[in-house]
Amino acid sequence: MQDTETFSDCDAAFRAERIAESAEAAEMGRALDPRAVLRSLSAVVYDWDIVSDRLSWGANVGETLAAFPAASLESGAAFAELVTSDSESSRFQAINNSTARDAGEGAPYRLAYRLARSDGSSCAVEDVGRWFADAEGRPARAHGVLRILHRNEALGALGDGGRGGDATLGNRRAFNEALDARFAHARPGDGAFAVLMVGVENLVALNRRHGYDAMDEVISAVGRRLAANVRKIDEVMHYAGGKFAVLLSAGNPEQLALAATRLARRVNADLFLTSAGAVKASIRVGAALAPRHGRSACRLLQRAEEAYEQADGEESRYALYAPGQALSEAQRREAAVADEILAALNQRRIVVAYQPIVATQSGAVAFHEALLRVRQADGAVVGPEILLPVAEKVGLITQLDQRVFELALDRLSAEPELRVSVNISVATLRSPEWLDAMKAALSLRPGVAERLIVEIVETLAVEPIDDAMRVIARMKALGVTIAMDDFGAGHTSFRNLRRLGVDIVKIDGAFVQNVARSLDDRFFVRTLAQLARHLGIQTVAEWVEDVEARRLLAEWEIDFLQGHLVGRPELHAPPQAAVSSSR
């Protein structure tokens, strides 16, 4: 997607005026609710649990996305139905087709597409965020910001349909149009049709053995064979990497299975001739049948992608989308994760990685954040992105919090110069035993409390404010510092921050990562920095990864920086362990 940095003089003046107005509000002592800032930007924060498909939004979703059906905002699949057929990508496709890897703090994505409103019109949106991997490297959760674009921004973001000359994107649009035409002209009694997701298997191993050039030739040859073995009324599209999407005429699941397996046999029948010699490669196929599994191009592609993943364990290398099977698979994965958490707790395999947080002006390390890790039986160490949602669901989060807390206190006791922040979940803070346990642990370690920072999440402020104030006051009475993590999702205001007695605000990285390119994110972060400074609250900017972002954050007098640019997490554990991801 092209950067949306070209604005009219009027737009620039308007944005500068908004920043000036926010600064004036801070000087006058008026506590501005971040929801008002987000509302002025037509932006809303979201979390997408990809495993369960649950989609959660910031508190200002009602104002920002009022033009869309509420039911369409509850899950990733329902949201995908809103993506219009002329969009060249979607959040689902951007994440699941990403070639990036989550190496510690998530893998970034940034795209623009169009959403259909309830009244039949559509609007362009910008979607910026990061996806986080599970223990096997697959996307498990995404966190980002969705912003509705104004007309001039939409033209810059979406352009005229081209994307840097990538011809495959034009094919995707034609494929979507062909799908929509099938839906539009279908009449009762017409034959059904299907979308196939076809992928070359074991690409990594084949690349290693034959080289990338040969693999490019294999992928092109697979596409040609697919096109040569479908009827003229069907369509073949290069979807991404080694994957193709096929629009196939089929009347029922039995006919579809026969057609798909026959197509796979024909593609796999002969070796592929490349510059590296003859190469043996095979494909697997996932399928979704219309209209049974979806009534839009985006939904059918998503269902076919899910079936493609199910086909991985099938002898025939073919699977038809089955909602019950997908659900049971998710349940099996959840049970396996819960078992792993229990085993890790019982076998003392919970370890901690520490990421430095540096002073913006001097670059000196101010403190470290303690990040949960689990050492697996083979010695590999994985992060918590897939663990924490399951732990919260099955009631194991308090045990994880307690173990990380104990390990952090042990290190603070051993290193008198160290300062550490520890994340404590809302569930743990609600536990009646937690504060007494914290008090007892700190009493056994003199001099540690004043070097301990407890990070709480914004959702604590959704609790009755008096209850939250009592919990925080009791922790502060022990001598610890309180930080609010991921601030900016819209749940609370600076007025409540002042009442809660928070000492530090960590600005949500979904806004920070794009400040070098987005005027709206600059406005949001700068406004929060000004208001926090007025209230005497220190600020930390998360997900800092480029020099220009660091320069801007220093200019806005952000107190501290956290991110790969200034320091990656390092494991504090026996030498055989290795860090693989970040909370």
XYZ file of C-alpha atoms in Angstrom:
583
model
C 0.000 0.000 0.000
C 1.269 3.461 -0.782
C 2.087 5.714 2.156
C -0.653 8.267 2.749
C 1.641 11.262 3.295
C 0.260 13.580 0.612
C -2.357 15.876 2.125
C -3.702 19.217 1.025
C -2.613 22.424 2.759
C -6.096 22.621 4.249
C -5.763 19.126 5.728
C -2.354 19.910 7.183
C -3.622 23.136 8.716
C -6.621 21.366 10.186
C -4.453 18.684 11.758
C -2.049 21.268 13.155
C -5.023 23.110 14.606
C -6.246 19.936 16.315
C -2.835 19.418 17.905
C -2.773 23.020 19.089
C -6.250 22.648 20.554
C -5.179 19.522 22.434
C -2.144 21.320 23.845
C -4.377 24.188 24.936
C -6.739 21.730 26.639
C -3.827 20.280 28.578
C -2.594 23.699 29.646
C -6.062 24.569 30.919
C -6.177 21.363 32.954
C -9.031 19.725 31.058
C -8.499 15.948 31.076
C -9.200 14.816 27.510
C -10.611 11.322 27.031
C -8.509 9.397 24.453
C -11.803 8.214 22.982
C -12.387 11.800 21.858
C -8.992 11.793 20.137
C -9.696 8.461 18.463
C -13.146 9.666 17.449
C -11.641 12.739 15.795
C -9.359 10.430 13.812
C -12.158 7.970 12.930
C -9.937 5.244 14.408
C -10.523 2.291 16.715
C -8.196 -0.298 18.266
C -8.942 -4.017 17.914
C -7.703 -7.425 19.071
C -8.333 -10.512 16.964
C -7.939 -13.932 18.573
C -7.338 -15.854 15.362
C -7.668 -19.288 16.985
C -11.186 -18.661 18.329
C -11.940 -16.003 15.651
C -13.166 -13.611 18.376
C -12.806 -9.941 17.437
C -12.670 -7.346 20.242
C -12.738 -3.579 19.758
C -11.856 -0.489 21.754
C -14.567 1.318 23.712
C -15.158 3.874 20.941
C -16.238 1.233 18.407
C -19.879 2.332 18.741
C -19.092 5.817 17.465
C -16.433 4.879 14.894
C -18.073 1.871 13.251
C -21.730 2.777 13.767
C -22.367 2.440 10.016
C -21.660 -1.294 10.091
C -23.842 -4.133 11.476
C -22.873 -4.962 15.068
C -22.968 -8.690 14.306
C -20.301 -8.202 11.620
C -17.847 -6.879 14.197
C -17.936 -9.901 16.510
C -15.657 -12.292 14.621
C -12.967 -12.262 11.974
C -15.139 -14.283 9.592
C -18.100 -11.934 9.965
C -15.859 -8.884 9.516
C -14.401 -10.431 6.352
C -17.915 -10.416 4.880
C -17.809 -6.602 4.958
C -14.733 -6.445 2.680
C -15.902 -5.462 -0.800
C -15.079 -7.536 -3.857
C -12.962 -4.774 -5.416
C -10.570 -4.821 -2.467
C -7.245 -6.356 -3.350
C -6.659 -7.832 0.070
C -8.144 -8.191 3.529
C -6.815 -8.495 7.065
C -7.242 -12.265 6.913
C -5.265 -12.520 3.685
C -2.573 -10.051 4.769
C -1.860 -12.020 7.940
C -2.223 -15.575 6.661
C -0.258 -14.877 3.477
C 2.464 -12.913 5.241
C 6.047 -13.960 4.508
C 7.198 -12.207 7.683
C 7.949 -14.047 10.920
C 7.159 -13.131 14.491
C 10.688 -12.884 15.866
C 9.866 -11.258 19.172
C 7.353 -8.436 19.058
C 4.972 -9.579 16.356
C 5.072 -9.217 12.572
C 3.734 -5.913 11.195
C 1.104 -5.536 8.504
C -0.340 -2.455 6.817
C -2.992 -2.390 4.107
C -6.041 -0.561 2.793
C -9.345 -2.004 1.618
C -13.027 -1.098 1.392
C -15.865 -2.063 3.745
C -19.582 -2.256 2.861
C -21.817 -0.163 5.140
C -25.311 -1.166 6.248
C -26.868 1.365 3.837
C -25.238 -0.223 0.811
C -22.437 2.328 0.387
C -18.777 1.586 1.116
C -15.766 3.362 2.567
C -11.994 2.939 2.462
C -10.123 1.977 5.618
C -6.496 1.714 6.637
C -5.614 -1.320 8.773
C -2.278 -1.235 10.621
C -1.114 -3.696 13.241
C 0.921 -6.753 14.156
C 0.176 -10.442 14.271
C 1.694 -12.692 16.886
C 2.603 -16.347 16.381
C 1.822 -19.436 18.397
C 4.438 -22.024 19.407
C 4.490 -23.394 15.848
C 4.943 -20.003 14.204
C 1.346 -19.732 12.957
C -0.625 -16.498 13.425
C -2.521 -16.739 16.733
C -3.495 -13.139 17.559
C -3.517 -9.748 15.871
C -3.592 -6.303 17.432
C -4.014 -3.139 15.426
C -5.813 0.075 14.562
C -8.577 0.399 11.958
C -9.018 3.931 10.615
C -11.689 5.160 8.207
C -10.018 7.155 5.432
C -11.273 10.447 4.085
C -11.662 10.760 0.351
C -8.241 12.202 -0.504
C -6.501 9.682 1.765
C -8.438 6.825 0.189
C -7.297 7.838 -3.276
C -3.680 7.788 -2.128
C -4.042 4.526 -0.231
C -6.084 2.531 -2.726
C -4.905 4.209 -5.912
C -6.462 3.185 -9.203
C -6.215 -0.498 -8.564
C -2.516 -1.010 -9.178
C 0.034 -1.965 -6.573
C 3.550 -1.290 -7.699
C 3.049 -3.149 -10.948
C 2.265 -6.500 -9.276
C 0.302 -8.291 -11.946
C -1.020 -10.940 -9.564
C -3.168 -8.349 -7.823
C -5.019 -7.588 -11.032
C -5.750 -11.307 -11.340
C -7.114 -11.291 -7.798
C -9.550 -8.531 -8.667
C -10.665 -10.413 -11.784
C -11.080 -13.565 -9.703
C -13.239 -11.742 -7.139
C -15.315 -10.232 -9.929
C -15.828 -13.672 -11.463
C -16.975 -15.012 -8.095
C -19.370 -12.128 -7.553
C -20.735 -12.606 -11.071
C -21.480 -16.259 -10.261
C -23.412 -15.162 -7.173
C -25.241 -12.388 -9.028
C -26.419 -14.571 -11.913
C -27.179 -17.723 -9.955
C -30.791 -18.889 -10.250
C -32.671 -21.623 -8.385
C -31.600 -24.961 -9.794
C -28.255 -23.689 -11.108
C -25.237 -25.850 -10.330
C -23.153 -24.982 -7.296
C -19.567 -23.863 -7.549
C -16.526 -23.965 -5.283
C -13.303 -22.202 -4.451
C -10.183 -24.342 -4.142
C -7.025 -23.290 -2.320
C -4.162 -25.157 -4.004
C -0.652 -25.011 -2.567
C 2.749 -26.490 -3.378
C 3.835 -28.626 -0.426
C 7.158 -28.489 1.445
C 8.307 -25.275 -0.202
C 10.961 -24.639 2.453
C 12.620 -28.020 1.897
C 12.373 -27.702 -1.879
C 13.853 -24.213 -1.780
C 16.744 -25.485 0.325
C 17.382 -28.387 -2.040
C 16.946 -26.707 -5.428
C 17.176 -22.948 -4.854
C 14.703 -20.101 -5.101
C 14.942 -19.680 -8.862
C 13.952 -23.296 -9.424
C 11.081 -22.964 -6.985
C 9.784 -19.886 -8.795
C 9.796 -21.965 -11.975
C 7.913 -24.791 -10.218
C 5.268 -22.404 -8.890
C 4.773 -20.913 -12.356
C 4.539 -24.390 -13.865
C 1.946 -25.458 -11.278
C -0.153 -22.449 -12.243
C 0.048 -23.361 -15.912
C -0.950 -26.972 -15.224
C -3.893 -25.880 -13.142
C -5.087 -23.518 -15.879
C -4.690 -26.248 -18.493
C -6.804 -28.703 -16.512
C -9.888 -26.627 -15.687
C -12.779 -25.726 -17.967
C -12.949 -22.410 -19.768
C -15.739 -21.211 -17.491
C -13.482 -21.706 -14.433
C -10.785 -19.353 -13.136
C -7.257 -19.767 -11.727
C -5.528 -17.057 -9.696
C -2.042 -16.872 -8.163
C -3.082 -16.258 -4.563
C 0.261 -15.785 -2.771
C 3.651 -17.498 -2.673
C 3.134 -21.108 -3.640
C -0.671 -20.955 -3.427
C -3.330 -20.654 -6.103
C -7.090 -20.089 -5.884
C -9.344 -21.911 -8.332
C -12.991 -21.134 -9.107
C -14.421 -24.519 -10.029
C -17.872 -25.581 -11.207
C -19.164 -28.419 -9.019
C -22.662 -29.574 -8.137
C -22.220 -31.217 -4.734
C -19.507 -32.302 -2.244
C -19.041 -35.700 -3.933
C -18.518 -34.169 -7.380
C -16.211 -31.553 -5.861
C -14.072 -34.201 -4.167
C -13.721 -36.138 -7.427
C -12.880 -33.001 -9.427
C -10.363 -31.721 -6.875
C -8.503 -35.001 -6.453
C -8.448 -35.518 -10.235
C -7.011 -32.025 -10.659
C -4.327 -32.772 -8.035
C -3.354 -36.033 -9.752
C -2.950 -34.288 -13.097
C -0.810 -31.535 -11.596
C 1.359 -34.064 -9.747
C 1.603 -36.519 -12.661
C 4.931 -35.392 -14.129
C 8.178 -33.892 -12.874
C 8.659 -30.160 -13.255
C 11.534 -29.147 -15.524
C 13.550 -26.241 -14.091
C 16.950 -24.620 -14.525
C 18.125 -26.867 -11.664
C 16.871 -30.011 -13.414
C 13.740 -32.086 -12.996
C 11.991 -31.413 -9.684
C 9.370 -33.567 -7.975
C 6.687 -31.475 -6.264
C 3.157 -32.114 -5.075
C 0.145 -30.056 -4.075
C -2.632 -30.249 -1.505
C -6.113 -28.807 -1.861
C -8.657 -27.205 0.436
C -12.164 -26.426 -0.809
C -15.227 -24.372 0.133
C -18.566 -24.866 -1.591
C -20.847 -21.934 -2.512
C -23.266 -20.845 -1.265
C -23.112 -23.342 1.605
C -19.826 -22.021 3.039
C -20.084 -18.375 2.082
C -21.784 -15.794 -0.090
C -18.834 -13.545 -0.885
C -15.409 -13.917 -2.462
C -13.621 -13.059 0.770
C -15.581 -15.563 2.867
C -15.094 -18.420 0.377
C -11.367 -17.759 0.129
C -11.130 -17.743 3.910
C -13.043 -21.031 4.204
C -10.922 -22.620 1.478
C -7.788 -21.497 3.316
C -9.035 -23.131 6.512
C -9.810 -26.335 4.640
C -6.322 -26.212 3.117
C -4.856 -26.302 6.629
C -7.112 -29.263 7.495
C -5.867 -31.119 4.404
C -2.368 -31.205 5.878
C -3.209 -34.353 7.848
C -5.275 -36.088 5.161
C -3.864 -38.968 3.124
C -5.672 -37.730 0.036
C -4.201 -34.224 0.585
C -7.714 -32.850 0.063
C -10.252 -31.456 2.547
C -13.628 -29.781 2.217
C -14.349 -27.046 4.731
C -16.175 -28.481 7.751
C -17.195 -26.066 10.525
C -17.509 -28.846 13.089
C -14.077 -30.193 12.254
C -12.540 -26.716 12.476
C -14.160 -26.140 15.840
C -13.029 -29.462 17.263
C -9.519 -28.808 16.005
C -9.514 -25.453 17.815
C -10.759 -27.187 20.935
C -8.039 -29.813 20.655
C -5.396 -27.150 20.304
C -6.798 -25.294 23.312
C -6.736 -28.455 25.443
C -3.156 -29.175 24.361
C -2.101 -25.645 25.303
C -3.770 -25.951 28.713
C -1.935 -29.247 29.320
C 1.348 -27.628 28.337
C 0.795 -24.733 30.749
C 0.087 -27.116 33.621
C 3.115 -29.243 32.794
C 5.354 -26.159 32.534
C 4.162 -24.932 35.936
C 4.620 -28.311 37.576
C 8.031 -28.934 36.007
C 9.311 -25.402 36.683
C 9.733 -24.665 32.986
C 8.402 -21.103 33.249
C 11.258 -18.690 32.521
C 11.548 -14.936 32.010
C 13.035 -12.769 29.259
C 13.872 -9.144 30.034
C 13.471 -6.348 27.495
C 15.236 -3.042 28.187
C 13.258 0.209 28.329
C 15.533 3.172 27.718
C 15.422 6.869 28.517
C 14.534 8.703 25.308
C 17.032 11.523 25.649
C 20.093 9.686 27.006
C 19.535 6.171 25.683
C 20.428 4.734 29.098
C 18.500 1.685 30.299
C 15.903 2.852 32.823
C 14.321 -0.510 33.638
C 13.453 -3.882 32.088
C 10.108 -5.529 31.431
C 9.798 -9.158 32.576
C 8.247 -11.233 29.778
C 6.780 -14.698 30.187
C 8.466 -17.599 28.390
C 7.922 -21.357 28.510
C 10.757 -23.796 27.910
C 9.517 -26.819 25.985
C 10.705 -30.387 26.419
C 13.140 -30.066 23.485
C 14.789 -26.993 25.050
C 13.179 -24.418 22.748
C 11.625 -21.418 24.461
C 8.345 -19.946 23.224
C 6.443 -16.780 24.026
C 2.980 -16.375 25.476
C 0.852 -15.232 22.545
C -0.964 -18.567 22.293
C -0.594 -19.368 26.015
C -2.144 -16.325 27.671
C -5.637 -16.420 26.069
C -5.977 -20.100 27.006
C -4.586 -19.487 30.500
C -7.146 -16.740 31.058
C -9.964 -18.933 29.729
C -9.175 -22.004 31.853
C -8.178 -20.116 35.010
C -4.404 -20.625 34.970
C -3.408 -16.997 34.454
C -2.955 -16.284 38.174
C -0.469 -19.153 38.511
C 1.523 -17.833 35.539
C 1.472 -14.298 36.963
C 2.653 -15.596 40.330
C 5.558 -17.561 38.846
C 6.822 -14.670 36.695
C 6.454 -12.359 39.699
C 8.530 -14.705 41.879
C 11.281 -15.008 39.258
C 11.409 -11.227 38.807
C 11.668 -10.672 42.582
C 14.474 -13.220 42.815
C 16.456 -11.325 40.193
C 15.742 -7.963 41.823
C 17.079 -9.377 45.096
C 20.234 -10.633 43.403
C 20.919 -7.394 41.458
C 20.451 -4.307 43.670
C 20.859 -1.865 40.743
C 18.143 -3.463 38.608
C 14.613 -2.077 38.116
C 11.909 -4.358 36.649
C 8.295 -4.095 35.484
C 5.973 -7.113 35.707
C 2.589 -7.602 34.004
C -0.243 -8.570 36.353
C -3.560 -9.602 34.803
C -6.951 -8.273 35.863
C -7.950 -11.769 36.985
C -4.977 -11.875 39.343
C -5.626 -8.400 40.700
C -9.210 -9.438 41.456
C -8.009 -12.445 43.436
C -8.505 -11.829 47.177
C -5.217 -13.605 47.996
C -3.041 -11.658 45.550
C -2.335 -8.494 47.522
C -1.526 -10.446 50.671
C 0.812 -12.692 48.701
C 2.518 -9.632 47.161
C 2.937 -8.042 50.584
C 4.427 -11.227 52.038
C 6.831 -11.682 49.108
C 8.083 -8.093 49.290
C 8.512 -8.233 53.074
C 10.994 -11.085 52.599
C 13.047 -8.998 50.150
C 13.927 -5.609 51.681
C 14.731 -2.859 49.163
C 12.972 -4.558 46.253
C 9.563 -2.818 46.299
C 10.891 0.592 45.241
C 12.534 -1.011 42.198
C 9.407 -2.900 41.151
C 6.879 -1.607 38.583
C 3.526 -3.375 38.330
C 1.965 -3.117 34.863
C -1.823 -3.260 34.733
C -4.039 -3.201 31.653
C -6.603 -0.578 30.707
C -9.501 -2.946 31.285
C -8.930 -2.666 35.032
C -10.302 0.877 34.766
C -13.549 -0.559 33.392
C -14.083 -2.087 36.814
C -15.950 0.112 39.316
C -13.459 2.965 39.680
C -13.513 2.847 43.482
C -12.593 -0.856 43.479
C -9.720 -0.260 41.042
C -8.511 2.687 43.114
C -8.406 0.532 46.272
C -6.358 -2.207 44.582
C -3.861 0.272 43.168
C -3.634 2.219 46.437
C -2.818 -0.965 48.367
C -0.048 -1.853 45.897
C 1.398 1.661 46.027
C 1.332 1.521 49.828
C 3.835 -1.329 49.529
C 6.207 1.033 47.703
C 5.776 -0.188 44.112
C 5.275 1.948 41.002
C 2.136 1.479 38.853
C 2.166 1.558 35.039
C -0.817 1.235 32.706
C 0.042 -0.967 29.729
C -1.235 -0.592 26.124
C -2.888 2.759 26.823
C -4.973 4.110 23.953
C -7.485 1.323 23.347
C -10.164 3.760 24.498
C -11.299 2.176 27.750
C -10.345 4.963 30.139
C -9.509 8.661 30.294
C -6.679 10.724 31.709
C -9.106 11.930 34.335
C -9.416 8.360 35.595
C -5.666 7.874 35.360
C -5.206 10.755 37.764
C -7.807 9.279 40.142
C -6.248 5.833 39.906
C -2.821 7.166 40.811
C -0.992 5.664 37.829
C 2.681 6.710 37.638
C 3.527 5.580 34.085
C 1.519 5.219 30.868
C 2.726 2.851 28.144
C 1.310 4.072 24.818
C -0.129 1.262 22.707
C 2.429 0.202 20.100
C -0.274 -0.038 17.420
C -0.106 3.772 17.264
C 3.641 4.141 17.805
C 4.843 1.810 15.054
C 3.415 4.021 12.305
C 4.170 7.541 13.592
C 6.876 8.085 10.968
C 4.279 7.668 8.184
C 0.853 8.557 9.570
C -0.160 12.112 10.504
C -3.118 10.784 12.487
C -0.923 8.522 14.612
C 1.424 11.455 15.185
C -1.498 13.544 16.356
C -2.725 10.809 18.702
C 0.664 10.013 20.279
C 1.662 13.659 20.589
C -1.659 14.544 22.221
C -1.307 11.721 24.766
C 2.254 12.825 25.514
C 1.160 16.410 26.146
C -1.695 15.405 28.421
C 0.433 12.949 30.381
C 3.134 15.564 30.878
C 0.553 18.040 32.138
C -0.664 15.480 34.702
C 2.858 14.523 35.786
C 2.599 10.959 34.391
C 5.661 9.460 32.699
C 5.273 7.916 29.245
C 6.691 4.849 27.500
C 6.325 4.370 23.732
C 6.099 0.688 22.772
C 7.087 -0.971 19.451
C 9.765 1.574 18.535
C 11.588 0.193 15.512
C 12.885 3.004 13.300
C 15.124 6.023 13.743
C 12.557 8.553 12.503
C 10.009 7.355 15.061
C 12.636 7.726 17.776
C 13.391 11.276 16.636
C 9.718 12.270 16.738
C 9.149 10.678 20.144
C 12.148 12.547 21.540
C 10.808 15.779 20.067
C 7.476 15.175 21.836
C 9.292 14.519 25.119
C 8.211 10.921 25.526
C 10.134 9.734 28.578
C 11.047 6.161 27.635
C 11.246 3.908 24.563
C 10.689 0.162 24.184
C 11.146 -1.882 21.011
C 13.620 -3.693 18.806
C 15.387 -0.464 17.856
C 16.545 0.064 21.446
C 16.761 -3.506 22.751
C 15.391 -7.012 22.259
C 14.261 -9.345 25.054
C 17.017 -11.492 26.526
C 16.370 -14.672 28.450
C 17.493 -14.833 32.057
C 17.660 -18.602 32.402
C 20.055 -21.576 32.084
C 22.296 -21.326 28.982
C 20.490 -24.039 27.019
C 17.295 -21.958 26.656
C 16.705 -19.620 23.728
C 14.176 -16.828 23.229
C 11.745 -17.089 20.346
C 8.983 -14.492 20.858
C 7.698 -11.627 22.986
C 4.619 -10.789 24.955
